[in-house]
Tab-separated table of C-alpha atoms in Angstrom:
chain	number	residue	atom	x	y	z
A	23	UNK	CA	-62.823	53.281	-28.006
A	24	UNK	CA	-62.657	53.053	-31.816
A	25	UNK	CA	-61.631	49.901	-33.613
A	26	UNK	CA	-58.150	51.310	-34.309
A	27	UNK	CA	-57.498	53.045	-30.970
A	28	UNK	CA	-54.832	51.422	-28.796
A	29	UNK	CA	-56.150	49.851	-25.614
A	30	UNK	CA	-54.547	49.716	-22.152
A	31	UNK	CA	-52.309	46.818	-23.181
A	32	UNK	CA	-51.033	48.615	-26.275
A	33	UNK	CA	-53.154	46.808	-28.868
A	34	UNK	CA	-54.548	48.611	-31.883
A	35	UNK	CA	-57.463	47.011	-33.663
A	36	UNK	CA	-56.662	43.754	-31.859
A	37	UNK	CA	-53.004	43.884	-32.995
A	38	UNK	CA	-50.153	44.683	-30.597
A	39	UNK	CA	-48.484	48.055	-31.246
A	40	UNK	CA	-44.734	48.635	-30.942
A	41	UNK	CA	-45.315	50.320	-27.574
A	42	UNK	CA	-47.558	47.425	-26.556
A	43	UNK	CA	-44.837	44.896	-27.345
A	44	UNK	CA	-42.291	46.970	-25.432
A	45	UNK	CA	-44.616	47.220	-22.413
A	46	UNK	CA	-45.136	43.452	-22.443
A	47	UNK	CA	-41.372	42.895	-22.608
A	48	UNK	CA	-40.972	45.121	-19.557
A	49	UNK	CA	-43.645	43.166	-17.707
A	50	UNK	CA	-42.086	39.874	-18.796
A	51	UNK	CA	-38.709	40.942	-17.417
A	52	UNK	CA	-40.334	42.083	-14.172
A	53	UNK	CA	-42.152	38.764	-13.743
A	54	UNK	CA	-38.941	36.851	-14.530
A	55	UNK	CA	-37.040	38.773	-11.851
A	56	UNK	CA	-39.902	38.252	-9.405
A	57	UNK	CA	-39.966	34.532	-10.165
A	58	UNK	CA	-36.211	34.071	-9.710
A	59	UNK	CA	-35.897	36.243	-6.614
A	60	UNK	CA	-38.833	34.632	-4.849
A	61	UNK	CA	-37.812	31.103	-5.800
A	62	UNK	CA	-34.325	31.701	-4.401
A	63	UNK	CA	-35.611	33.258	-1.191
A	64	UNK	CA	-38.414	30.748	-0.616
A	65	UNK	CA	-36.106	27.725	-0.464
A	66	UNK	CA	-35.290	28.775	3.099
A	67	UNK	CA	-38.534	30.480	4.142
A	68	UNK	CA	-40.179	27.288	5.318
A	69	UNK	CA	-37.234	26.189	7.471
A	70	UNK	CA	-35.391	29.396	8.399
A	71	UNK	CA	-36.506	29.472	12.051
A	72	UNK	CA	-35.780	25.754	12.429
A	73	UNK	CA	-32.368	26.345	10.823
A	74	UNK	CA	-31.516	29.008	13.403
A	75	UNK	CA	-32.789	26.918	16.307
A	76	UNK	CA	-30.797	23.921	14.994
A	77	UNK	CA	-27.708	26.144	15.071
A	78	UNK	CA	-28.165	26.440	18.836
A	79	UNK	CA	-29.993	29.765	19.067
A	80	UNK	CA	-32.933	30.331	21.425
A	81	UNK	CA	-36.270	31.749	20.230
A	82	UNK	CA	-35.138	35.175	21.408
A	83	UNK	CA	-31.808	34.861	19.582
A	84	UNK	CA	-33.409	33.455	16.421
A	85	UNK	CA	-35.854	36.327	16.108
A	86	UNK	CA	-33.146	38.765	17.221
A	87	UNK	CA	-31.073	37.500	14.261
A	88	UNK	CA	-34.064	38.282	12.035
A	89	UNK	CA	-34.235	41.668	13.741
A	90	UNK	CA	-30.587	42.336	12.839
A	91	UNK	CA	-31.545	41.547	9.237
A	92	UNK	CA	-34.244	44.223	9.553
A	93	UNK	CA	-31.713	46.541	11.189
A	94	UNK	CA	-29.402	46.084	8.199
A	95	UNK	CA	-32.256	47.042	5.893
A	96	UNK	CA	-32.993	50.054	8.101
A	97	UNK	CA	-29.381	51.284	8.010
A	98	UNK	CA	-28.784	50.754	4.292
A	99	UNK	CA	-32.205	51.574	2.772
A	100	UNK	CA	-31.525	55.234	1.975
A	101	UNK	CA	-27.905	54.791	0.756
A	102	UNK	CA	-28.910	51.963	-1.586
A	103	UNK	CA	-32.019	53.851	-2.670
A	104	UNK	CA	-29.719	56.706	-3.668
A	105	UNK	CA	-27.628	54.172	-5.627
A	106	UNK	CA	-30.755	53.261	-7.600
A	107	UNK	CA	-31.624	56.917	-8.220
A	108	UNK	CA	-28.051	57.959	-9.174
A	109	UNK	CA	-26.327	54.917	-10.719
A	110	UNK	CA	-29.483	53.281	-12.035
A	111	UNK	CA	-32.055	50.669	-11.045
A	112	UNK	CA	-30.267	47.926	-13.012
A	113	UNK	CA	-26.961	48.569	-11.240
A	114	UNK	CA	-28.739	48.439	-7.882
A	115	UNK	CA	-30.382	45.106	-8.708
A	116	UNK	CA	-27.107	43.511	-9.821
A	117	UNK	CA	-25.311	44.662	-6.665
A	118	UNK	CA	-28.129	43.256	-4.547
A	119	UNK	CA	-28.062	39.861	-6.235
A	120	UNK	CA	-24.293	39.557	-5.833
A	121	UNK	CA	-24.436	40.589	-2.159
A	122	UNK	CA	-27.263	38.168	-1.357
A	123	UNK	CA	-25.524	35.215	-3.010
A	124	UNK	CA	-22.368	35.823	-0.963
A	125	UNK	CA	-24.132	36.398	2.370
A	126	UNK	CA	-26.399	33.361	1.903
A	127	UNK	CA	-23.263	31.217	1.571
A	128	UNK	CA	-21.921	32.853	4.743
A	129	UNK	CA	-25.155	31.995	6.566
A	130	UNK	CA	-24.675	28.341	5.666
A	131	UNK	CA	-21.085	28.469	6.952
A	132	UNK	CA	-22.267	29.866	10.308
A	133	UNK	CA	-24.611	26.895	10.636
A	134	UNK	CA	-21.808	24.443	9.816
A	135	UNK	CA	-19.532	26.070	12.396
A	136	UNK	CA	-22.289	26.414	15.060
A	137	UNK	CA	-21.201	30.029	15.366
A	138	UNK	CA	-21.983	32.335	18.302
A	139	UNK	CA	-24.901	34.779	18.151
A	140	UNK	CA	-22.753	37.849	17.382
A	141	UNK	CA	-21.644	36.242	14.097
A	142	UNK	CA	-25.273	35.610	13.103
A	143	UNK	CA	-26.036	39.249	13.916
A	144	UNK	CA	-23.241	40.537	11.659
A	145	UNK	CA	-24.135	38.352	8.677
A	146	UNK	CA	-27.840	39.109	9.137
A	147	UNK	CA	-27.064	42.812	8.803
A	148	UNK	CA	-25.194	42.069	5.550
A	149	UNK	CA	-28.177	40.055	4.290
A	150	UNK	CA	-30.285	43.133	4.965
A	151	UNK	CA	-27.840	45.165	2.872
A	152	UNK	CA	-28.400	42.803	-0.051
A	153	UNK	CA	-32.173	43.163	0.081
A	154	UNK	CA	-32.034	46.967	0.282
A	155	UNK	CA	-30.528	47.063	-3.205
A	156	UNK	CA	-33.807	45.448	-4.390
A	157	UNK	CA	-36.370	47.331	-2.310
A	158	UNK	CA	-37.668	50.289	-4.242
A	159	UNK	CA	-35.338	49.798	-7.205
A	160	UNK	CA	-37.255	47.020	-8.976
A	161	UNK	CA	-40.707	48.603	-8.565
A	162	UNK	CA	-39.286	51.990	-9.583
A	163	UNK	CA	-37.713	50.393	-12.666
A	164	UNK	CA	-41.042	48.797	-13.585
A	165	UNK	CA	-43.207	51.918	-13.217
A	166	UNK	CA	-40.751	54.153	-15.090
A	167	UNK	CA	-40.364	51.604	-17.901
A	168	UNK	CA	-44.136	51.099	-18.232
A	169	UNK	CA	-44.649	54.854	-18.447
A	170	UNK	CA	-41.878	55.153	-21.051
A	171	UNK	CA	-43.401	52.403	-23.202
A	172	UNK	CA	-46.894	53.894	-23.162
A	173	UNK	CA	-48.640	51.348	-20.941
A	174	UNK	CA	-51.957	52.766	-19.683
A	175	UNK	CA	-53.501	49.823	-17.844
A	176	UNK	CA	-53.811	49.615	-14.076
A	177	UNK	CA	-50.803	49.113	-11.837
A	178	UNK	CA	-52.927	46.790	-9.691
A	179	UNK	CA	-53.148	44.368	-12.620
A	180	UNK	CA	-49.365	44.290	-13.088
A	181	UNK	CA	-48.587	44.053	-9.378
A	182	UNK	CA	-51.359	41.488	-8.956
A	183	UNK	CA	-49.830	39.245	-11.620
A	184	UNK	CA	-46.444	39.717	-9.943
A	185	UNK	CA	-47.967	38.514	-6.660
A	186	UNK	CA	-49.271	35.427	-8.486
A	187	UNK	CA	-45.891	34.731	-10.100
A	188	UNK	CA	-44.104	35.242	-6.784
A	189	UNK	CA	-46.607	33.054	-4.969
A	190	UNK	CA	-46.172	30.220	-7.479
A	191	UNK	CA	-42.399	30.451	-6.992
A	192	UNK	CA	-42.853	30.611	-3.228
A	193	UNK	CA	-45.123	27.564	-3.289
A	194	UNK	CA	-42.600	25.491	-5.208
A	195	UNK	CA	-39.556	26.782	-3.359
A	196	UNK	CA	-40.954	26.490	0.167
A	197	UNK	CA	-42.291	22.956	-0.359
A	198	UNK	CA	-39.092	21.802	-2.063
A	199	UNK	CA	-37.003	23.500	0.625
A	200	UNK	CA	-38.829	21.628	3.382
A	201	UNK	CA	-38.688	18.290	1.557
A	202	UNK	CA	-35.002	18.692	0.633
A	203	UNK	CA	-34.174	19.642	4.240
A	204	UNK	CA	-35.941	16.530	5.494
A	205	UNK	CA	-34.189	14.279	2.965
A	206	UNK	CA	-30.750	15.862	3.442
A	207	UNK	CA	-30.234	18.506	6.131
A	208	UNK	CA	-31.293	22.064	6.967
A	209	UNK	CA	-28.272	23.595	5.230
A	210	UNK	CA	-28.816	22.334	1.671
A	211	UNK	CA	-31.707	24.744	0.830
A	212	UNK	CA	-29.373	27.658	1.600
A	213	UNK	CA	-26.818	26.377	-0.926
A	214	UNK	CA	-29.573	26.018	-3.557
A	215	UNK	CA	-30.671	29.589	-2.839
A	216	UNK	CA	-27.149	30.915	-3.419
A	217	UNK	CA	-26.951	29.022	-6.739
A	218	UNK	CA	-30.256	30.443	-8.014
A	219	UNK	CA	-29.113	33.965	-7.138
A	220	UNK	CA	-26.001	33.521	-9.280
A	221	UNK	CA	-28.247	32.498	-12.197
A	222	UNK	CA	-30.452	35.584	-11.628
A	223	UNK	CA	-27.377	37.806	-11.723
A	224	UNK	CA	-26.757	36.667	-15.296
A	225	UNK	CA	-30.439	36.912	-16.284
A	226	UNK	CA	-30.758	40.490	-14.983
A	227	UNK	CA	-27.524	41.558	-16.675
A	228	UNK	CA	-29.000	40.434	-20.016
A	229	UNK	CA	-32.652	41.544	-19.679
A	230	UNK	CA	-32.732	44.719	-17.567
A	231	UNK	CA	-32.371	48.156	-19.150
A	232	UNK	CA	-33.181	51.485	-17.468
A	233	UNK	CA	-36.115	52.891	-19.496
A	234	UNK	CA	-37.817	56.204	-18.823
A	235	UNK	CA	-35.166	57.148	-16.285
A	236	UNK	CA	-31.786	58.860	-16.582
A	237	UNK	CA	-29.470	58.368	-13.586
A	238	UNK	CA	-28.027	61.527	-12.021
A	239	UNK	CA	-24.337	60.841	-12.530
A	240	UNK	CA	-22.957	64.393	-12.747
A	241	UNK	CA	-22.668	65.175	-9.031
A	242	UNK	CA	-20.372	63.543	-6.500
A	243	UNK	CA	-21.801	60.784	-4.268
A	244	UNK	CA	-22.253	63.000	-1.182
A	245	UNK	CA	-23.912	65.822	-3.099
A	246	UNK	CA	-26.105	63.366	-4.989
A	247	UNK	CA	-27.102	61.719	-1.723
A	248	UNK	CA	-28.060	65.061	-0.154
A	249	UNK	CA	-29.991	66.165	-3.238
A	250	UNK	CA	-31.944	62.944	-3.675
A	251	UNK	CA	-32.548	62.529	0.056
A	252	UNK	CA	-33.840	66.107	0.395
A	253	UNK	CA	-36.222	65.659	-2.529
A	254	UNK	CA	-37.272	62.254	-1.241
A	255	UNK	CA	-38.190	63.645	2.159
A	256	UNK	CA	-40.185	66.375	0.413
A	257	UNK	CA	-42.138	63.854	-1.664
A	258	UNK	CA	-42.233	61.229	1.106
A	259	UNK	CA	-42.680	62.463	4.667
A	260	UNK	CA	-43.427	65.947	3.366
A	261	UNK	CA	-46.394	64.642	1.358
A	262	UNK	CA	-49.185	63.971	3.852
A	263	UNK	CA	-51.025	61.094	2.128
A	264	UNK	CA	-47.682	59.385	1.443
A	265	UNK	CA	-46.477	60.011	4.998
A	266	UNK	CA	-49.549	58.494	6.653
A	267	UNK	CA	-49.489	55.480	4.341
A	268	UNK	CA	-45.793	54.891	5.031
A	269	UNK	CA	-46.413	55.039	8.775
A	270	UNK	CA	-48.559	51.899	8.475
A	271	UNK	CA	-45.496	49.985	7.282
A	272	UNK	CA	-43.656	49.502	10.617
A	273	UNK	CA	-46.692	47.720	12.075
A	274	UNK	CA	-47.718	45.619	9.074
A	275	UNK	CA	-44.195	44.655	7.994
A	276	UNK	CA	-42.896	44.033	11.506
A	277	UNK	CA	-45.827	41.771	12.325
A	278	UNK	CA	-45.690	40.140	8.888
A	279	UNK	CA	-42.025	39.178	9.296
A	280	UNK	CA	-42.607	37.716	12.739
A	281	UNK	CA	-45.828	35.869	11.944
A	282	UNK	CA	-44.415	34.348	8.767
A	283	UNK	CA	-41.453	32.793	10.540
A	284	UNK	CA	-43.254	31.987	13.812
A	285	UNK	CA	-45.895	30.003	11.930
A	286	UNK	CA	-43.263	27.370	11.096
A	287	UNK	CA	-42.628	26.145	14.675
A	288	UNK	CA	-46.239	26.959	15.672
A	289	UNK	CA	-47.617	24.534	13.065
A	290	UNK	CA	-45.110	21.903	14.177
A	291	UNK	CA	-46.297	22.413	17.745
A	292	UNK	CA	-49.928	21.960	16.721
A	293	UNK	CA	-49.018	18.946	14.548
A	294	UNK	CA	-47.147	17.296	17.418
A	295	UNK	CA	-43.891	16.355	15.647
A	296	UNK	CA	-41.031	18.859	15.859
A	297	UNK	CA	-38.987	16.945	13.281
A	298	UNK	CA	-41.579	17.136	10.477
A	299	UNK	CA	-39.802	19.809	8.431
A	300	UNK	CA	-42.177	19.342	5.497
A	301	UNK	CA	-45.038	20.430	7.788
A	302	UNK	CA	-43.046	23.555	8.643
A	303	UNK	CA	-42.806	24.241	4.918
A	304	UNK	CA	-46.591	23.974	4.775
A	305	UNK	CA	-46.918	27.438	6.345
A	306	UNK	CA	-44.950	29.017	3.507
A	307	UNK	CA	-46.750	26.847	0.952
A	308	UNK	CA	-50.137	27.883	2.329
A	309	UNK	CA	-49.209	31.530	2.053
A	310	UNK	CA	-47.962	30.889	-1.492
A	311	UNK	CA	-51.290	29.415	-2.541
A	312	UNK	CA	-53.116	32.207	-0.753
A	313	UNK	CA	-50.911	34.688	-2.599
A	314	UNK	CA	-51.992	33.261	-5.940
A	315	UNK	CA	-55.651	33.633	-4.959
A	316	UNK	CA	-55.062	37.114	-3.535
A	317	UNK	CA	-53.177	38.256	-6.626
A	318	UNK	CA	-56.062	37.109	-8.828
A	319	UNK	CA	-58.621	38.776	-6.580
A	320	UNK	CA	-56.789	42.104	-6.080
A	321	UNK	CA	-57.867	43.772	-9.372
A	322	UNK	CA	-61.396	42.377	-8.918
A	323	UNK	CA	-61.684	43.671	-5.355
A	324	UNK	CA	-60.186	46.997	-6.413
A	325	UNK	CA	-62.953	47.443	-9.011
A	326	UNK	CA	-65.559	47.027	-6.259
A	327	UNK	CA	-64.285	50.051	-4.348
A	328	UNK	CA	-63.874	53.628	-5.519
A	329	UNK	CA	-60.897	54.238	-3.237
A	330	UNK	CA	-57.731	52.228	-2.879
A	331	UNK	CA	-57.628	53.008	0.842
A	332	UNK	CA	-60.921	51.127	1.270
A	333	UNK	CA	-59.208	47.930	0.105
A	334	UNK	CA	-56.125	48.607	2.250
A	335	UNK	CA	-58.295	49.268	5.309
A	336	UNK	CA	-60.352	46.107	4.829
A	337	UNK	CA	-57.225	43.973	4.406
A	338	UNK	CA	-55.516	45.465	7.469
A	339	UNK	CA	-58.494	44.848	9.734
A	340	UNK	CA	-58.995	41.312	8.391
A	341	UNK	CA	-55.316	40.437	8.938
A	342	UNK	CA	-55.413	41.671	12.532
A	343	UNK	CA	-58.582	39.698	13.274
A	344	UNK	CA	-57.122	36.493	11.793
A	345	UNK	CA	-53.968	36.769	13.915
A	346	UNK	CA	-56.091	37.097	17.055
A	347	UNK	CA	-58.113	34.058	15.951
A	348	UNK	CA	-54.876	32.098	15.471
A	349	UNK	CA	-53.978	32.898	19.068
A	350	UNK	CA	-57.007	31.060	20.429
A	351	UNK	CA	-56.921	28.153	17.961
A	352	UNK	CA	-55.527	24.876	19.283
A	353	UNK	CA	-56.497	22.806	16.233
A	354	UNK	CA	-54.008	22.243	13.421
A	355	UNK	CA	-56.564	22.298	10.600
A	356	UNK	CA	-58.341	25.397	11.894
A	357	UNK	CA	-54.929	27.101	12.003
A	358	UNK	CA	-54.316	26.029	8.398
A	359	UNK	CA	-57.559	27.703	7.278
A	360	UNK	CA	-56.761	30.879	9.224
A	361	UNK	CA	-53.262	31.068	7.724
A	362	UNK	CA	-54.806	30.803	4.261
A	363	UNK	CA	-57.247	33.656	5.022
A	364	UNK	CA	-54.383	35.788	6.355
A	365	UNK	CA	-52.388	35.136	3.180
A	366	UNK	CA	-55.275	36.018	0.845
A	367	UNK	CA	-55.986	39.230	2.741
A	368	UNK	CA	-52.333	40.324	2.687
A	369	UNK	CA	-51.996	39.480	-1.015
A	370	UNK	CA	-55.042	41.547	-1.939
A	371	UNK	CA	-53.590	44.487	-0.029
A	372	UNK	CA	-50.112	44.310	-1.572
A	373	UNK	CA	-50.806	45.318	-5.225
A	374	UNK	CA	-53.272	48.035	-4.186
A	375	UNK	CA	-50.903	49.452	-1.550
A	376	UNK	CA	-47.988	49.531	-4.017
A	377	UNK	CA	-50.055	51.070	-6.812
A	378	UNK	CA	-51.396	53.789	-4.481
A	379	UNK	CA	-47.911	54.648	-3.216
A	380	UNK	CA	-46.270	54.631	-6.664
A	381	UNK	CA	-48.937	56.952	-8.081
A	382	UNK	CA	-48.057	59.600	-5.478
A	383	UNK	CA	-44.277	59.682	-6.065
A	384	UNK	CA	-42.361	61.521	-8.852
A	385	UNK	CA	-40.086	59.347	-10.997
A	386	UNK	CA	-36.793	61.006	-10.012
A	387	UNK	CA	-37.294	60.181	-6.337
A	388	UNK	CA	-39.348	57.019	-6.726
A	389	UNK	CA	-36.675	54.459	-5.782
A	390	UNK	CA	-35.513	56.428	-2.755
A	391	UNK	CA	-39.008	57.134	-1.437
A	392	UNK	CA	-39.940	53.472	-1.883
A	393	UNK	CA	-36.718	52.573	-0.089
A	394	UNK	CA	-37.685	54.936	2.726
A	395	UNK	CA	-41.015	53.142	2.991
A	396	UNK	CA	-39.116	49.856	3.194
A	397	UNK	CA	-36.813	51.448	5.785
A	398	UNK	CA	-39.795	52.101	8.042
A	399	UNK	CA	-40.852	48.481	7.608
A	400	UNK	CA	-37.355	47.366	8.557
A	401	UNK	CA	-37.467	49.569	11.646
A	402	UNK	CA	-40.723	47.898	12.622
A	403	UNK	CA	-39.220	44.476	12.020
A	404	UNK	CA	-36.124	45.287	14.076
A	405	UNK	CA	-38.225	46.485	17.011
A	406	UNK	CA	-41.210	44.127	16.861
A	407	UNK	CA	-39.624	40.739	16.100
A	408	UNK	CA	-37.498	40.465	19.286
A	409	UNK	CA	-40.445	41.627	21.388
A	410	UNK	CA	-42.773	39.030	19.888
A	411	UNK	CA	-40.019	36.391	20.019
A	412	UNK	CA	-39.611	37.028	23.737
A	413	UNK	CA	-43.405	36.899	24.085
A	414	UNK	CA	-43.306	33.427	22.489
A	415	UNK	CA	-40.610	32.351	24.961
A	416	UNK	CA	-42.725	33.506	27.910
A	417	UNK	CA	-46.251	32.606	26.833
A	418	UNK	CA	-46.006	30.401	23.743
A	419	UNK	CA	-46.576	31.053	20.034
A	420	UNK	CA	-50.333	31.458	20.473
A	421	UNK	CA	-49.819	34.282	22.946
A	422	UNK	CA	-47.404	35.994	20.555
A	423	UNK	CA	-50.026	35.759	17.761
A	424	UNK	CA	-52.487	37.600	19.988
A	425	UNK	CA	-50.056	40.488	20.398
A	426	UNK	CA	-49.271	40.353	16.677
A	427	UNK	CA	-52.942	41.057	15.936
A	428	UNK	CA	-53.005	43.939	18.398
A	429	UNK	CA	-49.896	45.528	16.858
A	430	UNK	CA	-51.250	45.045	13.318
A	431	UNK	CA	-54.404	46.934	14.303
A	432	UNK	CA	-52.278	50.004	15.137
A	433	UNK	CA	-51.879	50.565	11.377
A	434	UNK	CA	-55.609	51.281	10.920
A	435	UNK	CA	-55.599	54.937	12.112
A	436	UNK	CA	-52.777	55.783	9.691
A	437	UNK	CA	-54.696	54.317	6.735
A	438	UNK	CA	-57.639	56.517	7.721
A	439	UNK	CA	-55.376	59.573	7.935
A	440	UNK	CA	-53.999	58.917	4.427
A	441	UNK	CA	-57.538	58.441	3.147
A	442	UNK	CA	-58.610	61.759	4.684
A	443	UNK	CA	-56.165	63.668	2.444
A	444	UNK	CA	-58.278	62.819	-0.659
A	445	UNK	CA	-55.240	62.443	-2.916
A	446	UNK	CA	-56.221	61.797	-6.574
A	447	UNK	CA	-54.109	58.605	-6.471
A	448	UNK	CA	-56.663	57.115	-4.067
A	449	UNK	CA	-59.183	56.883	-6.907
A	450	UNK	CA	-56.790	56.450	-9.878
A	451	UNK	CA	-57.246	53.316	-11.966
A	452	UNK	CA	-54.613	53.601	-14.706
A	453	UNK	CA	-50.841	54.096	-14.931
A	454	UNK	CA	-50.104	57.803	-14.830
A	455	UNK	CA	-47.036	59.961	-14.914
A	456	UNK	CA	-45.598	60.823	-11.520
A	457	UNK	CA	-47.920	63.316	-9.799
A	458	UNK	CA	-46.772	66.861	-10.332
A	459	UNK	CA	-48.748	70.072	-9.810
A	460	UNK	CA	-51.383	70.161	-12.507
A	461	UNK	CA	-50.621	66.597	-13.573
A	462	UNK	CA	-52.420	64.503	-11.011
A	463	UNK	CA	-53.760	60.963	-11.560
A	464	UNK	CA	-57.317	60.909	-12.820
A	465	UNK	CA	-60.186	58.518	-12.380
A	466	UNK	CA	-61.829	56.594	-15.194
A	467	UNK	CA	-65.238	58.237	-15.684
A	468	UNK	CA	-66.397	55.328	-17.844
A	469	UNK	CA	-66.347	52.883	-14.942
A	470	UNK	CA	-69.639	52.120	-13.170
A	471	UNK	CA	-70.266	53.524	-9.677
A	472	UNK	CA	-68.552	51.464	-6.977
A	473	UNK	CA	-68.569	51.125	-3.211
A	474	UNK	CA	-66.509	53.794	-1.421
């Protein structure tokens, strides 16, 4: 690189270029949205299961309510992904924020009224609708905007910093949520979450602009849906490395949802005081801290391996082994260490997994394909959470952790199948345009040899 050549961050001779400043603004907006979204959500993450149980639901019903949330995401993923690809990523985000604020308030009202299970199921589905407006749209907005502004650094670095930002927000929100619940009641964190979402609605309306992407607004909604869905299937399930990677999602996401929420009452059980809500928040706080460490380590670990699938495979196996170890641990502090290891492993996987997937999807279909990937995760959550919840009812939380590890391990063969396709994105290290014939991601020949 010459003294005046722009680097990956858009600097020329040590000075930021116009494109560099634009790329940093895009990243700043992305991190702001990540911070606000995660802070809002995390206020209830540490006490959500306790909140549902306090409302009179059984373990089976509590995790079935979570499963209905996943079902809502499953049903609405493709329609809302089409919204992002036809009306725009910004419009999709704003609709999601508005929907989540309203349904969070409804959730609080169900708790106040001690409502029957069917009401929780309905509102949980609507919560899932709110999140589907986010899934795919925000990452698609980021990658398109970075490409449009000339950013040429690695996606792992951007996603890794986003994991750190989200983990910091999760740490603060989950701890505060648990403390506030203990000082007041289990409903107050839900009201705080709704308030933060209203603030984020205003922030996104001011900061977000669709860059590097022109929504398809000429066709009617049904025709647009068919067109985008057909192309998305072609570039999703029709693309073998993408297909095999997406088929890992039902197992990893389904287990991740269950384990995250089951760790709250499991830690309380190991601690010996079911009313210590701040201890329940410790599970979310631990994973937040682990996320910060994992986000910092992700680019470093990625540089040690030539292929992204090597990192994904290592993280998947480690996560499964930790869940099995949690099943046989009866000591609170050992469980704390294992939860931290699980969080670090998952947080290393996340940026690499997202970068690999994004590099294999064309821009026009990016939001919908990413939504389809999220749809498969929601399907896994809808199927796996009730099963593991019932397992906890029959054999305890430790027994359910054992089966969580077994189910997580089922993702390993699909990672290997994606790896076997030798897609150029597996070895890519910089932001590239969406892969088209003759325009595939390339490796950085200047980097030293690394482990495969």
